[in-house]
XYZ file of C-alpha atoms in Angstrom:
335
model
C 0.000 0.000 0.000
C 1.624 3.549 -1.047
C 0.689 6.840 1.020
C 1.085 10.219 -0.385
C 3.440 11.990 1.991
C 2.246 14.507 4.136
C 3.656 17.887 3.808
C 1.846 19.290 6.829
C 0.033 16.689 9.739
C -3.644 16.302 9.907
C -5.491 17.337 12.503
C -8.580 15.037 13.711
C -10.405 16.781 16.392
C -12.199 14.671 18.577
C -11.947 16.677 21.868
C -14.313 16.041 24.927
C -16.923 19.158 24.764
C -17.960 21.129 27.385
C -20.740 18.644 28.734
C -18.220 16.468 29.259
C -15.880 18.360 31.248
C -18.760 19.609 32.816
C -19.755 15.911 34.119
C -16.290 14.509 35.083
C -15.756 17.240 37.636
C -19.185 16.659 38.882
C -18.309 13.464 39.398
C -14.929 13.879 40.744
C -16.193 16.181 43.726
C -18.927 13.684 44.543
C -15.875 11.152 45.564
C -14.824 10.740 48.289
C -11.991 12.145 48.589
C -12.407 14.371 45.580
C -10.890 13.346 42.480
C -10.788 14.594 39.260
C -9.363 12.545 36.272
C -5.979 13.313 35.224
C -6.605 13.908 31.640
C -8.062 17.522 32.721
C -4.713 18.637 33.779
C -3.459 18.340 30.322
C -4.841 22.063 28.356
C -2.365 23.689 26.652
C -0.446 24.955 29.556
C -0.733 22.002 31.326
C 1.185 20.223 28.609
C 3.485 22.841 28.665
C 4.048 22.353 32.349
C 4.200 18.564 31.945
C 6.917 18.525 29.328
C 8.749 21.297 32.094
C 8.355 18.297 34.617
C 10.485 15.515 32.327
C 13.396 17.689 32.396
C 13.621 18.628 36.063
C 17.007 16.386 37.149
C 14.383 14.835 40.241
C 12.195 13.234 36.946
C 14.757 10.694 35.835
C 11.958 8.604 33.693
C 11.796 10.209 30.891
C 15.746 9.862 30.588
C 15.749 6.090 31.691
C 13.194 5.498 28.708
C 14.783 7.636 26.201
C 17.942 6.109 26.873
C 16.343 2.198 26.121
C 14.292 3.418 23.584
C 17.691 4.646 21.672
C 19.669 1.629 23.126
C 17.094 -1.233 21.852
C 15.203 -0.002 18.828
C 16.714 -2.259 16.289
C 16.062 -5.130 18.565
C 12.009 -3.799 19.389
C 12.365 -4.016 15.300
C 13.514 -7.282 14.833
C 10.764 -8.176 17.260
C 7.814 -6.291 15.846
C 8.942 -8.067 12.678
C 9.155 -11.350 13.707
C 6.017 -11.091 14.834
C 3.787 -9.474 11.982
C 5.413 -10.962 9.399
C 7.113 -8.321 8.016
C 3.807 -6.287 7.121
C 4.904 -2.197 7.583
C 3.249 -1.435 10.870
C 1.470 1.750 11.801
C 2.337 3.312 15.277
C 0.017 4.483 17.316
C 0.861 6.557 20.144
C -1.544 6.953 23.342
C -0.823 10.519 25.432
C 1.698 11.003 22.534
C 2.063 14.856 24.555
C 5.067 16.429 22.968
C 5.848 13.194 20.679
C 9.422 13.357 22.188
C 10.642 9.875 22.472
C 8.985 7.745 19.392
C 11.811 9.282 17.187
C 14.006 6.063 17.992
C 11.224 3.474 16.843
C 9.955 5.585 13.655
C 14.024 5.788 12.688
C 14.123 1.617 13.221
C 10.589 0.640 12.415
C 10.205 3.132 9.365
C 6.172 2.402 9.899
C 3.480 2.437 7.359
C 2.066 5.545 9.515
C 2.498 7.277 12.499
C -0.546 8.460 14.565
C -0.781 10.493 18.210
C -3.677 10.714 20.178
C -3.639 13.090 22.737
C -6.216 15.224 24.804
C -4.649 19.029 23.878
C -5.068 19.207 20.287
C -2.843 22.400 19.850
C -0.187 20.668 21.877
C 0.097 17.187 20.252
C -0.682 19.016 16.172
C 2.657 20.956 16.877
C 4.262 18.216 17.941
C 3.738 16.299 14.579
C 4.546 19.057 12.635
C 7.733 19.127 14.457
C 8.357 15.525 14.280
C 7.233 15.039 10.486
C 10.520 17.741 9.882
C 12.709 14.510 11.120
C 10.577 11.755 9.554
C 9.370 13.475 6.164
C 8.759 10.023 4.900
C 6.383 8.857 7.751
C 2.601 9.860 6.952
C 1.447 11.489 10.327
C -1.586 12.562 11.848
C -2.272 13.776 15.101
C -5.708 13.299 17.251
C -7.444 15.277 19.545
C -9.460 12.904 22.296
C -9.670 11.256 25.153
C -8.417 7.599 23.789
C -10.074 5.795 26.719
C -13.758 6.817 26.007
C -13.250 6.489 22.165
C -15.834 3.430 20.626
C -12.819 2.930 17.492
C -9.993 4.772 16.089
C -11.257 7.278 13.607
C -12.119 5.797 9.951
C -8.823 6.942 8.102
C -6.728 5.486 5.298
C -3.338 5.723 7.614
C -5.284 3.224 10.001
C -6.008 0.722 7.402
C -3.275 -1.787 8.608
C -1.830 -3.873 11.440
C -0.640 -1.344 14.999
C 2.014 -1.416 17.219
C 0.668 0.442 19.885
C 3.256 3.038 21.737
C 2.262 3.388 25.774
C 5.206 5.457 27.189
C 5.999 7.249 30.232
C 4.539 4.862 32.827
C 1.334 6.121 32.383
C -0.443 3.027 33.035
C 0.202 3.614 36.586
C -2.179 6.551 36.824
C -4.762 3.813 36.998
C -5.824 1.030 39.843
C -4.699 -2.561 38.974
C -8.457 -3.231 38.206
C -8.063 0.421 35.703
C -5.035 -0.907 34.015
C -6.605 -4.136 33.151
C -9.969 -2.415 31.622
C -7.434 0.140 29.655
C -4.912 -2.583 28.490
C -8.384 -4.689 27.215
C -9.760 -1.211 25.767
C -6.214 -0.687 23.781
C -6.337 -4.202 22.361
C -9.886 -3.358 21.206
C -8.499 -0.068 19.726
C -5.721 -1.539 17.504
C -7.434 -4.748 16.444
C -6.609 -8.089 16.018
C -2.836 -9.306 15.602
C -1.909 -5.740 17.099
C 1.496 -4.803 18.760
C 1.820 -3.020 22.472
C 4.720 -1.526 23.788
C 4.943 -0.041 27.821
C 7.279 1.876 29.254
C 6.955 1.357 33.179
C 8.968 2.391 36.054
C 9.276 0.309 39.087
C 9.117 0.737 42.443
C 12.215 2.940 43.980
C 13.160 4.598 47.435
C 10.435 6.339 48.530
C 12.720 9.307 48.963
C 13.152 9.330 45.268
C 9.562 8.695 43.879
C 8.354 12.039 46.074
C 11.025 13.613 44.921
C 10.317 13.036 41.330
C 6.602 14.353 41.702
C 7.457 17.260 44.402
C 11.224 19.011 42.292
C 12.394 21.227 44.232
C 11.887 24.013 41.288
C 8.255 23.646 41.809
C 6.913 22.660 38.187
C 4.620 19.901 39.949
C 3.061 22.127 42.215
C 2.437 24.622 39.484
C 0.945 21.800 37.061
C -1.665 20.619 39.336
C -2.533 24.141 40.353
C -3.287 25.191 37.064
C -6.021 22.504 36.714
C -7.764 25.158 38.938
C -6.772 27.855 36.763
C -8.396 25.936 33.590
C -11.741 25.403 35.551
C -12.159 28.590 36.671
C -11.626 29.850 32.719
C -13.911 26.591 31.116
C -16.379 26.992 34.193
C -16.125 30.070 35.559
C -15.360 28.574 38.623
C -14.012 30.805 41.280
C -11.382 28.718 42.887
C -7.926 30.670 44.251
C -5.264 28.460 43.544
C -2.553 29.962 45.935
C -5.608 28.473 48.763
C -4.302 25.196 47.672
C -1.040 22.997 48.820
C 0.655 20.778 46.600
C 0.946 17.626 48.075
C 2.734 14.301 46.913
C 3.272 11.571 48.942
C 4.167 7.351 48.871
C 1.196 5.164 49.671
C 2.469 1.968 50.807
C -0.447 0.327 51.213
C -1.640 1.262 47.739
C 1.989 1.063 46.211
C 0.953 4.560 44.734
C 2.365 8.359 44.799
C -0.845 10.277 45.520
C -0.595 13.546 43.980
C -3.091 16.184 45.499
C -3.671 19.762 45.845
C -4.694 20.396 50.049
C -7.251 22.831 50.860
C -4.956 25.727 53.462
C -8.228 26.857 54.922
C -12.388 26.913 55.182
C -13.136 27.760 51.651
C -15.992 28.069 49.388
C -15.796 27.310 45.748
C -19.085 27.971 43.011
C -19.342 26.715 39.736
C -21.901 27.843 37.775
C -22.414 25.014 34.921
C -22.973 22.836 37.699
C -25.482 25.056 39.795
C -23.013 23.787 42.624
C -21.339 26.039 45.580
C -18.801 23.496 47.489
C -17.414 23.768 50.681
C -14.126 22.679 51.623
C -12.189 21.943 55.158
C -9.143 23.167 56.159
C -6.468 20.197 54.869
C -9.156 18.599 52.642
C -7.967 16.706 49.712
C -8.857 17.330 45.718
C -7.044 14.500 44.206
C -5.368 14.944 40.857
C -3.307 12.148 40.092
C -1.937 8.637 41.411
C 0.707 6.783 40.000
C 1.215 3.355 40.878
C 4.376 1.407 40.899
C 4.355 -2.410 39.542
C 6.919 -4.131 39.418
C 7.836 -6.283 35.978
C 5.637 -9.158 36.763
C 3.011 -7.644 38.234
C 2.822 -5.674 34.760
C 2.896 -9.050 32.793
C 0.187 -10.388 34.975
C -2.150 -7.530 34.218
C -1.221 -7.713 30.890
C -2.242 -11.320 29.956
C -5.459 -10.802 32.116
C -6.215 -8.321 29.301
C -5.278 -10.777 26.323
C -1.846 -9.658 26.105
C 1.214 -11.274 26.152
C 4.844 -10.584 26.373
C 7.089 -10.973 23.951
C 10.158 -8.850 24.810
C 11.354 -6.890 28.034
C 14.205 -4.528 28.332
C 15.422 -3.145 31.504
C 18.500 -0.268 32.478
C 21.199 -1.328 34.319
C 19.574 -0.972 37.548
C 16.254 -2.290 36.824
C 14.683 0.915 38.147
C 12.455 1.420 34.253
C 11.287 -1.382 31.782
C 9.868 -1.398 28.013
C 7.674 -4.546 27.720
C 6.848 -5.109 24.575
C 3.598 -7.033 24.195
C 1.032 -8.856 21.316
C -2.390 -9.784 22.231
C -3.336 -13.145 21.534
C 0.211 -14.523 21.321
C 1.884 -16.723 23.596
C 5.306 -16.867 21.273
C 8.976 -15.172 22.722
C 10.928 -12.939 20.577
């Protein structure tokens, strides 16, 4: 199958609307504690502030994977081959954000087609344009959405063959072990039959360092979560003061999870008007904006072939601390 090269990414907007944003943070300040779902932290400046995150020296992650990414493409190649046959695959990348670590697989894989999905459309569009500068012979088109309550990938000829699907950055973890089952089932069902999957995950590390990593001292954290009260008081007209929240980030042992939160510094009274709601908060109480849980390698490939998934590569740095398991659903074969 031939592609005419794109000289400028597509766009596909799928974007949650207003309703929908509307409804998770209804529902999110119903729980108990209050939680909102992490993909609202990601508007345009949240993205900005995320990428600002991956290079603060406490974040070591992003350096760990781009380091095995580099270090093991040409095997991940010879594996992805081996196992589809030799058919050109298309890669697929879920919370592709600034699309700044695929470059290693597109430059070994050479893919049929690359694709990002992503929730900030402005963020992840510039970040294709950008990458299809270093890959002018890789088709690319970025989408706007929220990939876990999409029904199919959109109907698009750069679609129309098999998927290795591109999970980076750990963020399986911002799920329960019951979440990342249901997402890693939802993925398979996204990319089809015979399809590809390859995680990056860290594992579990000194305490110490895993607060450290979502608290740096420079305060980039703090200043992402409290700008998911800066986006609702501009998409709701919500009258929240951020500087009357803490940033908080702390090791769960029992959950095996960095809860990341933003703690209320006094008696406070918030309104949002789409929701006819006025809410109350206590002095230290808790609005929830992210976990991240820490599995370590078998624990991953025992959620991952409760989904249908099964291992067919692993590679680790020299410390174990950050794995790339590379996966196919249905298959029970090694690379």
């Amino acid at each position: 199958m031939s592609f005419t090269l794109l000289t400028r990414p597509e766009l596909i907007d799928l974007h949650p609307g207003p309703g929908d944003v509307c409804a998770a943070v209804e529902q999110g300040l119903a729980r108990q504690p209050r939680q909102l779902p992490p993909w609202l932290l990601y508007d345009q400046e949240g993205s900005r502030l995320f990428e600002a995150i991956c290079q603060q020296p406490e974040y070591r992650l992003t350096r760990l994977e781009k380091g095995l990414l580099q270090r093991h493409a040409d095997h991940i190649r010879h594996c992805c081959t081996d196992h589809s046959g030799g058919t050109p695959l298309i890669v697929v990348e879920f919370g592709a954000g600034g699309a700044h670590k695929v470059t290693p697989l597109l430059h070994a894989l050479q893919p049929s087609a690359y694709v990002a999905l992503d929730i900030s459309a402005t963020h992840v569009h510039q970040a294709c344009i950008g990458l299809q500068t270093l890959h002018p012979r890789v088709p690319m088109v970025a989408v706007c959405c929220d990939y876990e309550q999409l029904s199919g990938l959109p109907d698009h000829p750069l679609l129309a063959s098999q998927r290795l699907g591109f999970f980076p950055g750990s963020s399986l973890g911002n799920c329960s072990r019951a979440g990342a089952v249901a997402l890693l089932r939802h993925m398979a069902t996204l990319l089809g039959p015979g399809s590809l999957l390859l995680i990056g995950m860290d594992q579990p590390q000194s305490v110490t360092a895993m607060e450290a990593a979502y608290d740096d001292a420079a305060g980039v954290s703090a200043r992402f979560a409290r700008n998911l009260l800066v986006r609702l008081n501009r998409d709701l007209g919500a009258n929240f003061q951020p500087r009357h929240f803490a940033y908080q980030a702390h090791w769960d042992a029992r959950e095996q999870r960095i809860e990341m939160a933003l703690v209320s510094r006094r008696e406070q009274v918030v309104s949002i008007p789409p929701l006819k709601a006025v809410v109350s908060w206590a002095s230290g109480e808790k609005l929830v904006t992210e976990h991240s849980h820490k599995w370590g390698a078998e624990a991953v490939q025992a959620m991952a072939q409760e989904a249908g998934w099964h291992g067919v590569g692993r590679w680790c740095d020299s410390q174990d601390r950050f794995s790339l398991h590379l996966m196919e659903h249905g298959s029970l074969s090694q690379c």
